[in-house]
Amino acid sequence: MSDSTPAMEARERSRAPNAGRTKAAASGSRALDRAIARGRAALLALQKDDGHWCFELEADCTIPAEYILMMHFMDEIDVDLEKRIARFLRAKQVLDGHGGWPLYHGGALDVSCTVKCYYALKLVGDNADAPHMRRARDAVLALGGAARSNVFTKIMLAQFRQIPWHGIPFMPAEIMLLPKWFPFHLDKVSYWSRTVMVPLFILMSRRTEAKNPRGIGIRELFTVDPSEERGYLPARGTLSRIFLAADKMGRAVEPFVARVLRERSIRRAEQWLLPRLNGEDGLGGIFPAMVNAYEALAELGYPPDHPARVTCRKALQKLLVQRPDGSVYCQPCVSPIWDTGWAALALLRSGPRGNTDAVAQKAVDRALEWLAPLQETELKGDWAIHAPKVPPGGWAFQYRNAYYPDLDDTAMVAAVFHVAAADRYPDRVQRAADWLVGMQSSNGAFGAFDVDNDYLYLNKIPFADHGALCDPPTEDVSGRALIIFGLLGRPGDREAVRRCIEYLKASQQPDGSWWGRWGTNYIYGTWSVLSGLAYTDEDMQQPWIRRAVDWLCSKQNADGGWGEGNDSYADPRLAGELDGNSTGYATAWAVLGLMAAGCVRSPAVERGIAWLVAHQDGDGIWQDETFTAPGFPRVFYLKYHGYSVYFPLWALVRYRRLTARSTASGGRGRG
């Protein structure tokens, strides 16, 4: 945060030597001021009229391909729109490499993504013998064909009659009727799994098939007869074999399930679905759930002009983004609360003299006024199933998502409110902190949306080949929670803080870093934890904390910056590395983490700041093409376009403020 505790500031001052104002330092200071002024102007220019920020949130090409597939599933084809999405897909194909589509920029070919993109382009009208289609087809066949796709892709293939329904895992609507004690229950999976699965239960139980008005198929992507496709991954371990046997048993008894029981199950799914549709912000605020809900409503007989279907369609359309070249892609969701909180934070103390001047104050005030009423203080969402006595008080990630507030967003937004306007919003901050304390998991850590959502054995069921059915507590969200607890300093939170720190000690990697669940990857996780620890009473000179500092310093590139790729999720040996390349957001995270640990005047920080100053574009932004975060590690990744705008600016502002303080105080010590 841009504010700090007295203990934290004392540590920073004690370790920052006063080197004097040499000519070189003065020149560097002027360059720093100019970089901050440019970055601040760019950020201010992007603020919406009502006070918030919302940057593009891009995923891999699976999402825009699925938008085309949805239009053909429903026979609601917008010819102009599908052509513009197709233009986007073609531009993202890696023709100079593997020939298909990856999960992130520079990544390896992904079979499932490539199958969906190929099918979408063929539906639009691309000839299967066109050079780019042949390249994609050859790439898929070389890896075993469309039969090697993931479960969600196979469900789509069954709906489009490309493989039989017995080729996908058994997920009937009767799951809605299972008792809470049963090993698999809706309350035991993550919010994103619930919202995706419930409408999918309806579609899979009814064997709903795509309209596919042009009758397009992709049999040429299979190396075996699709009718023989069984769709199961090889069972690994006893638990996987048990679940696979249960899957086959369920399929065997399905013909004997009474029709009345099946329809009762489907109606239970419908009753669960309707109150959670979330208006024009969509079910769960995420594209896959919205698509399934839209198709399920049609299957249930809701006519096209029914308010529920109309609203659901609008929610999907609001995710579309038109690019400058006229092409269109679809976002997986939107991130306005997340973006607005970080943007407001970056503007604090960004004035010409290192203060929050009138221009920045006005922008921050407008942001807070926009954020304040979006705090959920009435509805107890699904999270309350495991925390029934906790009063609501969280913020969502999207514009609105009342059933599913986000602990990470809540901790960050509450901290910004406290730092920027503690006297104006005390009740909101306290309520948010109370909700966060009530959402602490039994191991002392914090998940993203639920308490103790760590039934990880469920990732062994055949349906969960993506390995992300649950929402276990993580290091990065736990670090963010420590910030607001430390800022408030409430005596009642001390036990929660102690338990959280014990978790962080136990979860630290052997090399000193922390894994990053919601940002790429170990640099993000290590920054998040160090930032949180700095606001507690922990001595930042303890060996376990200095190991994290040493790890960050060891990962600095020769050019002074930092970078990390998403390959580190599959291969931890690549932690903190991006083939020697640096990015603005990763450099900002590393610098912020080091400064939180008191290394304000260290050579590593000064070289990192110099990199940020030197690599800012003329428009005040740090441009790069890398994907910045996982949606699900190993299977789904995201590019937050705002990360290259507000994180580097915040790092520069923070550095200027801390170095100015240390120079004025004449502090001496080791950085």
XYZ file of C-alpha atoms in Angstrom:
671
model
C 0.000 0.000 0.000
C 1.058 3.608 -0.292
C 0.676 4.001 3.443
C 2.552 2.066 6.080
C 2.726 1.328 9.746
C 5.142 3.310 11.959
C 7.190 0.169 12.583
C 7.490 -0.489 8.880
C 8.594 3.081 8.129
C 11.186 2.952 10.914
C 12.692 -0.211 9.428
C 12.808 1.367 5.981
C 14.485 4.535 7.246
C 17.032 2.610 9.311
C 18.232 0.682 6.256
C 18.403 3.536 3.754
C 21.787 5.328 3.598
C 21.875 9.008 2.708
C 24.177 9.049 -0.293
C 23.829 12.778 -0.882
C 22.433 14.668 -3.830
C 25.045 14.155 -6.524
C 24.495 15.457 -10.028
C 23.806 11.928 -11.229
C 21.258 11.402 -8.471
C 19.592 14.700 -9.291
C 19.412 13.719 -12.957
C 17.945 10.360 -12.016
C 15.429 12.072 -9.792
C 14.265 14.261 -12.654
C 13.913 11.205 -14.928
C 11.920 9.483 -12.185
C 9.641 12.498 -11.834
C 9.048 12.579 -15.575
C 8.260 8.869 -15.704
C 5.772 9.227 -12.856
C 4.154 12.229 -14.536
C 3.748 10.313 -17.819
C 2.417 7.190 -16.141
C 0.019 9.169 -14.010
C -1.290 11.127 -17.014
C -1.876 7.871 -18.901
C -3.751 6.344 -15.973
C -5.873 9.439 -15.385
C -6.826 9.538 -19.054
C -8.215 6.005 -18.798
C -10.560 6.703 -15.882
C -14.231 6.330 -16.807
C -16.671 9.210 -16.445
C -18.217 7.658 -13.327
C -14.834 7.288 -11.623
C -13.851 3.667 -12.218
C -11.277 1.901 -14.368
C -11.815 -1.274 -16.349
C -9.018 -2.597 -18.532
C -9.291 -5.389 -21.062
C -8.978 -8.894 -19.637
C -7.832 -11.254 -22.349
C -7.668 -15.046 -22.254
C -6.529 -17.558 -24.833
C -8.471 -18.034 -28.062
C -10.722 -20.683 -26.525
C -13.130 -17.984 -25.315
C -13.712 -16.163 -28.651
C -13.883 -19.529 -30.422
C -16.574 -20.620 -27.971
C -18.548 -17.475 -28.745
C -18.748 -18.565 -32.384
C -19.607 -22.117 -31.320
C -22.375 -20.749 -29.086
C -23.943 -18.830 -31.969
C -24.066 -22.007 -34.058
C -25.260 -24.076 -31.101
C -28.222 -21.740 -30.676
C -28.684 -20.956 -34.394
C -28.374 -17.275 -33.521
C -25.630 -16.410 -35.968
C -24.479 -12.824 -36.361
C -22.577 -13.150 -39.644
C -20.665 -9.892 -39.314
C -19.682 -10.623 -35.716
C -18.475 -14.160 -36.401
C -16.323 -12.901 -39.275
C -14.716 -10.289 -37.033
C -14.053 -12.852 -34.292
C -12.609 -15.176 -36.931
C -10.210 -12.409 -37.966
C -8.979 -12.239 -34.375
C -8.520 -16.031 -34.227
C -6.516 -16.134 -37.446
C -4.238 -13.376 -36.205
C -3.430 -15.377 -33.052
C -2.557 -18.630 -34.850
C 1.155 -19.458 -34.543
C 1.885 -20.051 -38.221
C 5.648 -19.566 -37.816
C 5.828 -22.251 -35.160
C 3.655 -25.174 -34.177
C 0.751 -24.115 -36.404
C -1.971 -24.061 -33.766
C -3.094 -21.960 -30.838
C -1.395 -21.773 -27.404
C -2.827 -20.974 -23.975
C -0.703 -17.829 -23.692
C 1.647 -15.754 -25.809
C 4.725 -17.795 -26.640
C 3.281 -20.997 -25.190
C 3.219 -24.479 -26.658
C 0.369 -25.705 -28.846
C -2.717 -26.667 -26.870
C -4.814 -29.388 -28.488
C -8.145 -28.348 -26.962
C -7.741 -24.672 -27.809
C -6.671 -25.546 -31.344
C -9.614 -27.920 -31.869
C -12.094 -25.226 -30.819
C -10.434 -22.529 -32.931
C -10.314 -24.813 -35.973
C -13.972 -25.752 -35.531
C -14.998 -22.112 -35.063
C -13.186 -21.042 -38.226
C -14.719 -23.892 -40.185
C -18.179 -22.897 -38.943
C -17.530 -19.352 -40.156
C -16.662 -20.684 -43.603
C -12.890 -21.213 -43.721
C -12.070 -24.007 -46.155
C -10.546 -27.050 -44.473
C -7.928 -27.133 -47.233
C -6.829 -23.526 -46.721
C -3.135 -23.360 -45.705
C -3.797 -22.090 -42.180
C -6.431 -24.780 -41.601
C -4.121 -27.521 -42.879
C -1.404 -26.297 -40.508
C -3.777 -26.455 -37.551
C -5.144 -29.855 -38.574
C -1.660 -31.343 -38.987
C -0.680 -29.979 -35.563
C -3.692 -31.582 -33.867
C -3.232 -34.919 -35.627
C 0.449 -35.002 -34.722
C -0.535 -34.928 -31.049
C -3.127 -37.678 -31.327
C -6.106 -35.828 -32.768
C -9.194 -34.277 -31.240
C -9.611 -37.336 -29.009
C -6.800 -35.908 -26.873
C -8.867 -32.822 -26.028
C -9.916 -31.975 -22.490
C -13.316 -32.801 -21.015
C -14.969 -29.453 -21.768
C -13.928 -29.692 -25.421
C -15.272 -33.243 -25.602
C -18.604 -32.107 -24.202
C -18.778 -29.568 -27.020
C -17.879 -32.274 -29.537
C -20.687 -34.486 -28.201
C -23.150 -31.600 -28.441
C -22.129 -31.038 -32.072
C -22.487 -34.807 -32.720
C -18.781 -35.313 -33.412
C -18.341 -37.953 -30.704
C -20.943 -40.062 -28.871
C -22.218 -39.016 -25.466
C -20.618 -42.092 -23.924
C -17.300 -40.473 -24.824
C -17.528 -38.000 -21.966
C -17.620 -38.426 -18.171
C -20.936 -39.100 -16.493
C -22.270 -35.923 -14.822
C -26.065 -36.261 -14.417
C -28.444 -33.732 -12.926
C -29.095 -36.156 -10.057
C -25.927 -34.715 -8.502
C -28.198 -31.873 -7.372
C -29.994 -34.310 -5.048
C -26.933 -35.778 -3.324
C -26.745 -35.314 0.468
C -24.098 -33.036 1.953
C -22.209 -35.978 3.484
C -21.688 -37.558 0.069
C -18.045 -37.455 -1.186
C -19.138 -35.285 -4.122
C -21.434 -32.373 -3.356
C -21.952 -28.993 -4.975
C -20.916 -27.222 -1.758
C -17.518 -28.934 -1.884
C -16.372 -27.410 -5.168
C -15.342 -23.872 -6.024
C -17.714 -21.120 -7.044
C -16.535 -21.228 -10.663
C -17.107 -24.990 -10.751
C -20.630 -24.656 -9.351
C -21.693 -21.973 -11.792
C -20.256 -23.845 -14.771
C -21.513 -27.270 -13.737
C -25.135 -26.684 -12.718
C -26.389 -25.518 -16.147
C -24.129 -28.145 -17.685
C -25.947 -30.833 -15.676
C -29.129 -29.792 -17.485
C -27.525 -29.906 -20.919
C -25.743 -33.213 -20.332
C -28.741 -34.938 -18.742
C -30.961 -33.923 -21.658
C -28.215 -34.765 -24.199
C -28.836 -31.348 -25.705
C -27.442 -31.097 -29.223
C -26.311 -28.049 -31.140
C -28.563 -26.667 -33.860
C -25.503 -26.404 -36.139
C -27.604 -25.056 -39.048
C -24.772 -25.346 -41.574
C -24.135 -28.983 -40.663
C -20.393 -28.491 -40.215
C -18.276 -31.232 -38.677
C -14.577 -31.828 -37.982
C -14.161 -35.583 -38.365
C -10.846 -34.876 -40.111
C -9.334 -33.973 -36.714
C -9.626 -37.536 -35.406
C -7.008 -40.223 -35.826
C -9.484 -42.937 -34.790
C -13.163 -43.493 -35.445
C -14.914 -40.914 -33.218
C -17.629 -43.439 -32.418
C -15.042 -45.379 -30.427
C -13.975 -42.373 -28.379
C -14.406 -42.988 -24.666
C -12.986 -39.717 -23.411
C -11.269 -40.910 -20.262
C -7.783 -40.131 -19.106
C -5.748 -43.118 -17.900
C -6.462 -43.719 -14.225
C -3.477 -42.757 -12.087
C -3.567 -43.990 -8.525
C -6.140 -45.824 -6.468
C -8.445 -42.832 -6.033
C -8.619 -42.162 -9.774
C -9.458 -45.805 -10.436
C -12.227 -45.728 -7.829
C -13.772 -42.608 -9.386
C -13.467 -44.090 -12.863
C -15.248 -47.237 -11.700
C -17.982 -45.113 -10.109
C -18.325 -43.176 -13.369
C -18.841 -46.375 -15.355
C -21.265 -47.741 -12.768
C -23.331 -44.565 -12.910
C -23.493 -44.795 -16.675
C -24.612 -48.410 -16.447
C -27.534 -47.649 -14.117
C -28.590 -44.438 -15.892
C -31.097 -46.214 -18.202
C -32.949 -47.372 -15.110
C -33.232 -43.917 -13.537
C -36.895 -42.977 -13.365
C -37.895 -40.117 -15.632
C -39.595 -38.399 -12.729
C -36.326 -38.432 -10.752
C -34.398 -37.045 -13.722
C -36.863 -34.192 -14.223
C -36.939 -33.451 -10.509
C -33.142 -33.169 -10.593
C -33.263 -30.855 -13.590
C -35.825 -28.628 -11.880
C -33.609 -28.489 -8.801
C -30.773 -27.305 -11.034
C -33.089 -24.712 -12.586
C -34.137 -23.464 -9.137
C -30.485 -23.108 -8.161
C -29.650 -21.325 -11.404
C -32.344 -18.656 -11.676
C -31.567 -16.523 -8.587
C -27.860 -16.554 -9.467
C -28.166 -15.330 -13.072
C -26.794 -11.986 -11.858
C -28.538 -9.714 -14.362
C -26.431 -8.304 -17.184
C -23.260 -9.209 -15.291
C -24.027 -12.876 -15.876
C -23.931 -16.099 -13.891
C -20.832 -15.994 -11.721
C -19.582 -13.099 -13.845
C -17.631 -15.587 -15.997
C -18.128 -16.494 -19.657
C -18.215 -20.322 -19.430
C -20.978 -20.232 -16.822
C -22.923 -17.616 -18.800
C -22.787 -19.690 -22.002
C -23.955 -22.817 -20.235
C -26.757 -20.882 -18.536
C -27.888 -19.339 -21.826
C -28.024 -22.704 -23.560
C -29.670 -24.366 -20.552
C -32.443 -21.757 -20.487
C -33.215 -22.556 -24.113
C -33.240 -26.287 -23.344
C -35.656 -25.656 -20.472
C -38.082 -23.995 -22.868
C -37.526 -20.330 -22.114
C -38.403 -18.473 -25.358
C -35.897 -16.061 -26.937
C -37.834 -13.023 -25.694
C -38.056 -14.238 -22.098
C -36.400 -11.666 -19.776
C -34.006 -14.288 -18.381
C -32.725 -15.220 -21.842
C -32.599 -11.627 -23.053
C -30.597 -10.556 -20.012
C -28.277 -13.539 -20.277
C -27.616 -12.736 -23.932
C -26.803 -9.121 -23.049
C -24.356 -10.299 -20.389
C -22.497 -12.310 -23.006
C -22.477 -9.464 -25.512
C -20.994 -7.094 -22.932
C -17.855 -9.242 -22.835
C -17.037 -8.518 -26.482
C -14.145 -6.169 -27.250
C -13.553 -4.503 -30.609
C -9.879 -4.154 -31.495
C -8.446 -1.189 -33.421
C -8.159 -3.339 -36.573
C -11.889 -4.105 -36.506
C -11.504 -7.634 -35.191
C -13.414 -8.724 -32.097
C -12.614 -11.024 -29.215
C -14.507 -12.113 -26.124
C -13.234 -11.620 -22.592
C -13.640 -14.399 -20.015
C -14.927 -11.817 -17.518
C -14.263 -8.199 -16.542
C -12.170 -6.808 -13.680
C -13.440 -3.299 -12.796
C -13.219 -3.490 -9.000
C -9.750 -5.027 -9.106
C -8.560 -2.451 -11.655
C -10.134 0.490 -9.845
C -8.589 -0.356 -6.496
C -5.065 -0.739 -7.854
C -5.370 2.329 -10.094
C -6.491 4.498 -7.172
C -3.620 3.175 -5.089
C -1.089 4.011 -7.799
C -2.305 7.613 -7.941
C -1.858 8.272 -4.230
C 1.246 10.442 -3.592
C 1.790 10.738 -7.356
C 1.760 14.547 -7.317
C 4.746 16.614 -8.461
C 6.097 16.890 -4.914
C 5.366 13.330 -3.914
C 2.029 14.194 -2.377
C -1.562 13.485 -3.289
C -2.301 16.708 -5.126
C -5.729 18.022 -6.051
C -5.810 16.212 -9.400
C -4.965 12.818 -7.925
C -7.235 13.393 -4.934
C -10.194 14.125 -7.158
C -9.581 10.970 -9.214
C -9.179 8.809 -6.111
C -12.279 10.295 -4.477
C -14.340 9.540 -7.572
C -13.008 5.974 -7.580
C -13.926 5.458 -3.931
C -17.380 6.904 -4.466
C -17.883 4.420 -7.276
C -16.550 1.487 -5.241
C -18.379 2.172 -1.969
C -21.928 1.125 -2.923
C -20.649 -2.045 -4.601
C -19.736 -3.586 -1.259
C -22.159 -6.433 -0.583
C -23.695 -5.874 2.847
C -27.009 -7.718 2.567
C -26.924 -10.949 0.577
C -25.265 -14.014 2.063
C -23.972 -15.832 -0.986
C -22.750 -19.389 -1.385
C -19.773 -18.620 0.874
C -22.177 -18.506 3.849
C -22.771 -22.256 3.585
C -19.501 -22.710 5.475
C -19.534 -19.402 7.358
C -23.219 -18.938 8.258
C -22.688 -16.560 11.181
C -20.419 -14.112 9.342
C -22.092 -10.852 8.197
C -21.517 -10.063 4.506
C -19.068 -7.299 3.696
C -17.068 -8.179 0.601
C -16.501 -6.756 -2.844
C -16.698 -8.797 -6.022
C -14.169 -8.876 -8.851
C -16.685 -7.901 -11.538
C -19.170 -5.023 -11.553
C -21.626 -7.165 -9.617
C -21.457 -10.721 -8.399
C -23.380 -10.667 -5.120
C -23.343 -14.408 -4.542
C -19.572 -14.578 -4.978
C -17.564 -11.724 -3.405
C -13.793 -12.050 -3.689
C -11.523 -12.091 -0.625
C -8.551 -10.781 -2.611
C -10.491 -7.812 -3.985
C -12.050 -7.134 -0.591
C -8.708 -7.015 1.214
C -7.185 -4.724 -1.403
C -10.164 -2.371 -1.724
C -10.608 -2.089 2.054
C -6.929 -1.189 2.394
C -7.252 1.520 -0.270
C -10.291 2.956 1.528
C -8.384 3.015 4.807
C -5.279 4.633 3.326
C -7.073 7.169 1.130
C -10.118 8.084 3.213
C -10.119 6.407 6.624
C -12.292 9.103 8.169
C -14.977 8.875 5.471
C -15.520 5.125 5.182
C -14.692 3.575 8.576
C -17.786 1.378 8.701
C -17.135 -0.123 5.269
C -13.514 -0.882 6.129
C -14.406 -2.482 9.452
C -17.156 -4.555 7.876
C -14.813 -5.781 5.161
C -12.191 -6.732 7.743
C -14.791 -8.562 9.833
C -15.892 -10.548 6.791
C -12.301 -11.448 5.957
C -11.587 -12.682 9.479
C -14.705 -14.826 9.318
C -13.531 -16.305 6.022
C -10.186 -17.546 7.342
C -9.684 -21.232 6.639
C -8.768 -23.744 9.320
C -5.103 -23.815 8.250
C -4.814 -20.048 8.885
C -4.822 -19.066 5.218
C -7.360 -17.443 2.930
C -8.932 -18.733 -0.268
C -10.361 -16.604 -3.035
C -14.091 -17.157 -2.494
C -14.770 -19.810 0.151
C -13.708 -21.206 3.504
C -11.872 -24.549 3.566
C -12.716 -25.341 -0.053
C -9.916 -27.870 -0.164
C -11.547 -31.183 -1.061
C -8.704 -31.792 -3.473
C -9.507 -35.470 -3.927
C -12.327 -34.269 -6.218
C -9.706 -33.310 -8.791
C -9.353 -37.053 -9.394
C -12.852 -37.512 -10.844
C -12.901 -38.039 -14.642
C -14.708 -34.731 -15.180
C -11.923 -32.724 -13.464
C -9.050 -33.214 -15.894
C -8.361 -29.479 -15.548
C -7.399 -30.071 -11.909
C -9.111 -26.930 -10.637
C -12.403 -28.078 -9.182
C -11.663 -26.503 -5.776
C -10.627 -23.142 -4.300
C -8.038 -23.966 -1.621
C -6.399 -21.208 0.451
C -3.341 -19.639 -1.171
C -0.251 -17.652 -0.245
C -0.975 -14.564 -2.333
C -4.502 -13.977 -1.024
C -3.225 -14.603 2.512
C -0.552 -11.946 2.062
C -3.170 -9.451 0.899
C -5.312 -10.155 3.961
C -2.357 -9.369 6.226
C -2.156 -5.863 4.751
C -5.599 -4.763 5.883
C -5.212 -6.458 9.269
C -1.871 -4.723 9.754
C -3.172 -1.338 8.674
C -6.091 -1.511 11.103
C -4.087 -2.995 13.974
C -7.201 -4.321 15.698
C -6.403 -6.373 18.832
C -9.109 -8.853 17.910
C -7.298 -9.745 14.667
C -4.010 -10.766 16.317
C -4.827 -14.453 16.430
C -5.911 -14.424 12.784
C -2.642 -12.699 11.864
C -0.574 -15.187 13.872
C -2.254 -18.163 12.212
C -1.826 -16.636 8.769
C 1.890 -16.025 9.323
C 2.357 -19.607 10.497
C 0.728 -20.784 7.275
C 3.052 -18.581 5.206
C 6.097 -19.935 6.995
C 4.969 -23.477 6.255
C 4.112 -22.809 2.604
C 7.370 -21.050 1.683
C 9.288 -22.825 -1.063
C 12.711 -24.293 -0.230
C 14.391 -21.530 -2.265
C 12.631 -18.796 -0.240
C 9.911 -17.854 -2.729
C 6.149 -18.288 -2.565
C 3.918 -19.748 -5.268
C 1.469 -17.342 -6.925
C -2.024 -18.708 -7.544
C -3.587 -15.589 -9.055
C -0.610 -13.946 -10.743
C 2.422 -15.210 -12.669
C 3.952 -16.753 -10.574
C 6.633 -16.975 -7.893
C 7.519 -13.293 -8.297
C 3.863 -12.423 -7.795
C 3.486 -14.759 -4.841
C 6.679 -13.557 -3.161
C 5.734 -9.892 -3.593
C 2.242 -10.558 -2.213
C 3.569 -12.277 0.910
C 6.375 -9.787 1.612
C 3.931 -6.902 1.220
C 1.626 -8.470 3.769
C 4.352 -9.338 6.257
C 5.627 -5.753 6.172
C 2.405 -4.567 7.784
C 2.684 -6.958 10.717
C 5.047 -6.915 13.679
C 7.306 -9.481 12.028
C 10.992 -8.579 11.987
C 11.800 -8.414 8.290
C 15.422 -9.361 9.077
C 14.457 -12.890 10.102
C 16.298 -15.560 8.083
C 13.128 -16.980 6.521
C 12.150 -13.537 5.208
C 15.681 -12.702 4.039
C 15.640 -15.937 2.027
C 12.735 -14.483 0.053
C 14.681 -11.255 -0.474
C 17.728 -13.182 -1.633
C 15.576 -15.200 -4.039
C 14.125 -12.066 -5.622
C 17.596 -10.562 -6.017
C 18.885 -13.790 -7.572
C 16.186 -13.627 -10.253
C 17.009 -10.104 -11.431
C 17.939 -10.071 -15.088
C 21.141 -8.609 -16.483
C 19.209 -5.568 -17.733
C 17.993 -4.761 -14.208
C 14.410 -5.934 -14.623
C 12.489 -9.082 -13.780
C 10.267 -11.381 -15.799
C 8.510 -14.708 -15.368
C 6.588 -16.870 -17.801
C 3.630 -19.172 -17.280
C 5.818 -22.171 -18.050
C 6.863 -22.025 -14.387
C 3.477 -23.496 -13.438
C 4.393 -26.698 -15.266
C 8.102 -26.597 -14.463
C 9.049 -24.939 -11.138
C 12.664 -24.896 -12.268
C 11.653 -21.905 -14.421
C 10.461 -19.920 -11.379
C 11.197 -16.221 -11.758
C 12.460 -16.581 -15.323
C 11.349 -15.526 -18.797
C 14.305 -16.443 -20.988
C 16.194 -13.463 -19.599
C 13.470 -11.025 -20.641
C 11.938 -8.439 -18.335
C 8.397 -7.076 -18.096
C 7.058 -3.930 -16.479
C 4.596 -5.601 -14.148
C 7.002 -8.331 -12.938
C 9.718 -5.727 -12.346
C 7.233 -3.642 -10.367
C 6.216 -6.643 -8.238
C 9.832 -7.521 -7.483
C 10.755 -3.938 -6.586
C 7.664 -3.540 -4.406
C 8.469 -6.805 -2.633
C 12.044 -5.766 -1.952
C 10.984 -2.348 -0.707
C 8.437 -3.982 1.598
C 11.341 -5.939 3.078
C 13.218 -2.695 3.727
C 15.629 -2.822 0.766
C 14.758 0.632 -0.503
C 18.319 1.732 -1.323
C 19.598 -1.654 -2.393
C 21.351 -1.944 -5.779
C 18.691 -4.415 -6.896
C 15.870 -1.937 -6.270
C 17.723 0.971 -7.848
C 18.509 -1.073 -10.969
C 14.869 -2.189 -11.115
C 13.639 1.391 -10.880
C 16.129 2.424 -13.567
C 14.734 -0.341 -15.799
C 11.176 0.900 -15.293
C 12.162 4.478 -16.093
C 14.080 3.438 -19.207
C 11.419 1.098 -20.614
C 8.338 3.256 -20.292
C 6.751 4.033 -23.658
C 6.132 7.588 -24.740
C 2.465 7.168 -23.864
C 3.383 6.476 -20.245
C 2.657 2.730 -20.344
C 4.922 -0.331 -20.206
C 3.977 -2.444 -23.213
C 4.389 -6.221 -23.439
C 2.515 -9.188 -24.869
C 2.961 -11.653 -22.025
C 0.069 -13.158 -20.104
C 0.136 -11.995 -16.502
C -1.874 -14.539 -14.504
C -3.432 -17.997 -14.460
C -7.140 -18.535 -14.424
C -6.316 -22.171 -13.679
C -2.612 -23.083 -13.528
C -1.538 -25.206 -16.502
C -4.870 -25.016 -18.349
C -6.132 -21.412 -18.549
C -4.274 -18.095 -18.492
C -5.100 -14.399 -18.535
C -3.623 -11.106 -19.647
C -4.647 -8.207 -17.418
C -4.010 -5.236 -19.673
C -4.046 -2.894 -16.675
C -1.025 -4.530 -15.045
C 1.325 -2.695 -17.405
C -0.274 0.614 -16.455
C -0.764 0.792 -12.691
C 1.775 -1.590 -11.132
C 4.908 0.042 -12.623
C 3.527 3.494 -11.766
C 2.855 2.432 -8.180
C 6.399 1.047 -7.847
C 7.899 4.345 -9.039
C 5.681 6.438 -6.755
C 6.437 4.188 -3.801
C 10.184 4.343 -4.441
C 10.208 8.132 -4.735
C 8.289 8.518 -1.491
C 10.478 6.130 0.503
C 13.775 7.494 -0.806
C 12.656 11.059 -0.121
C 11.797 10.102 3.457
C 15.070 8.289 4.022
C 17.116 11.174 2.591
C 15.314 13.655 4.813
C 15.809 11.485 7.897
C 19.491 10.898 7.222
C 18.982 7.230 7.996
C 21.933 4.867 7.698
C 22.131 1.155 7.495
C 22.204 -1.837 5.225
C 19.722 -2.033 2.320
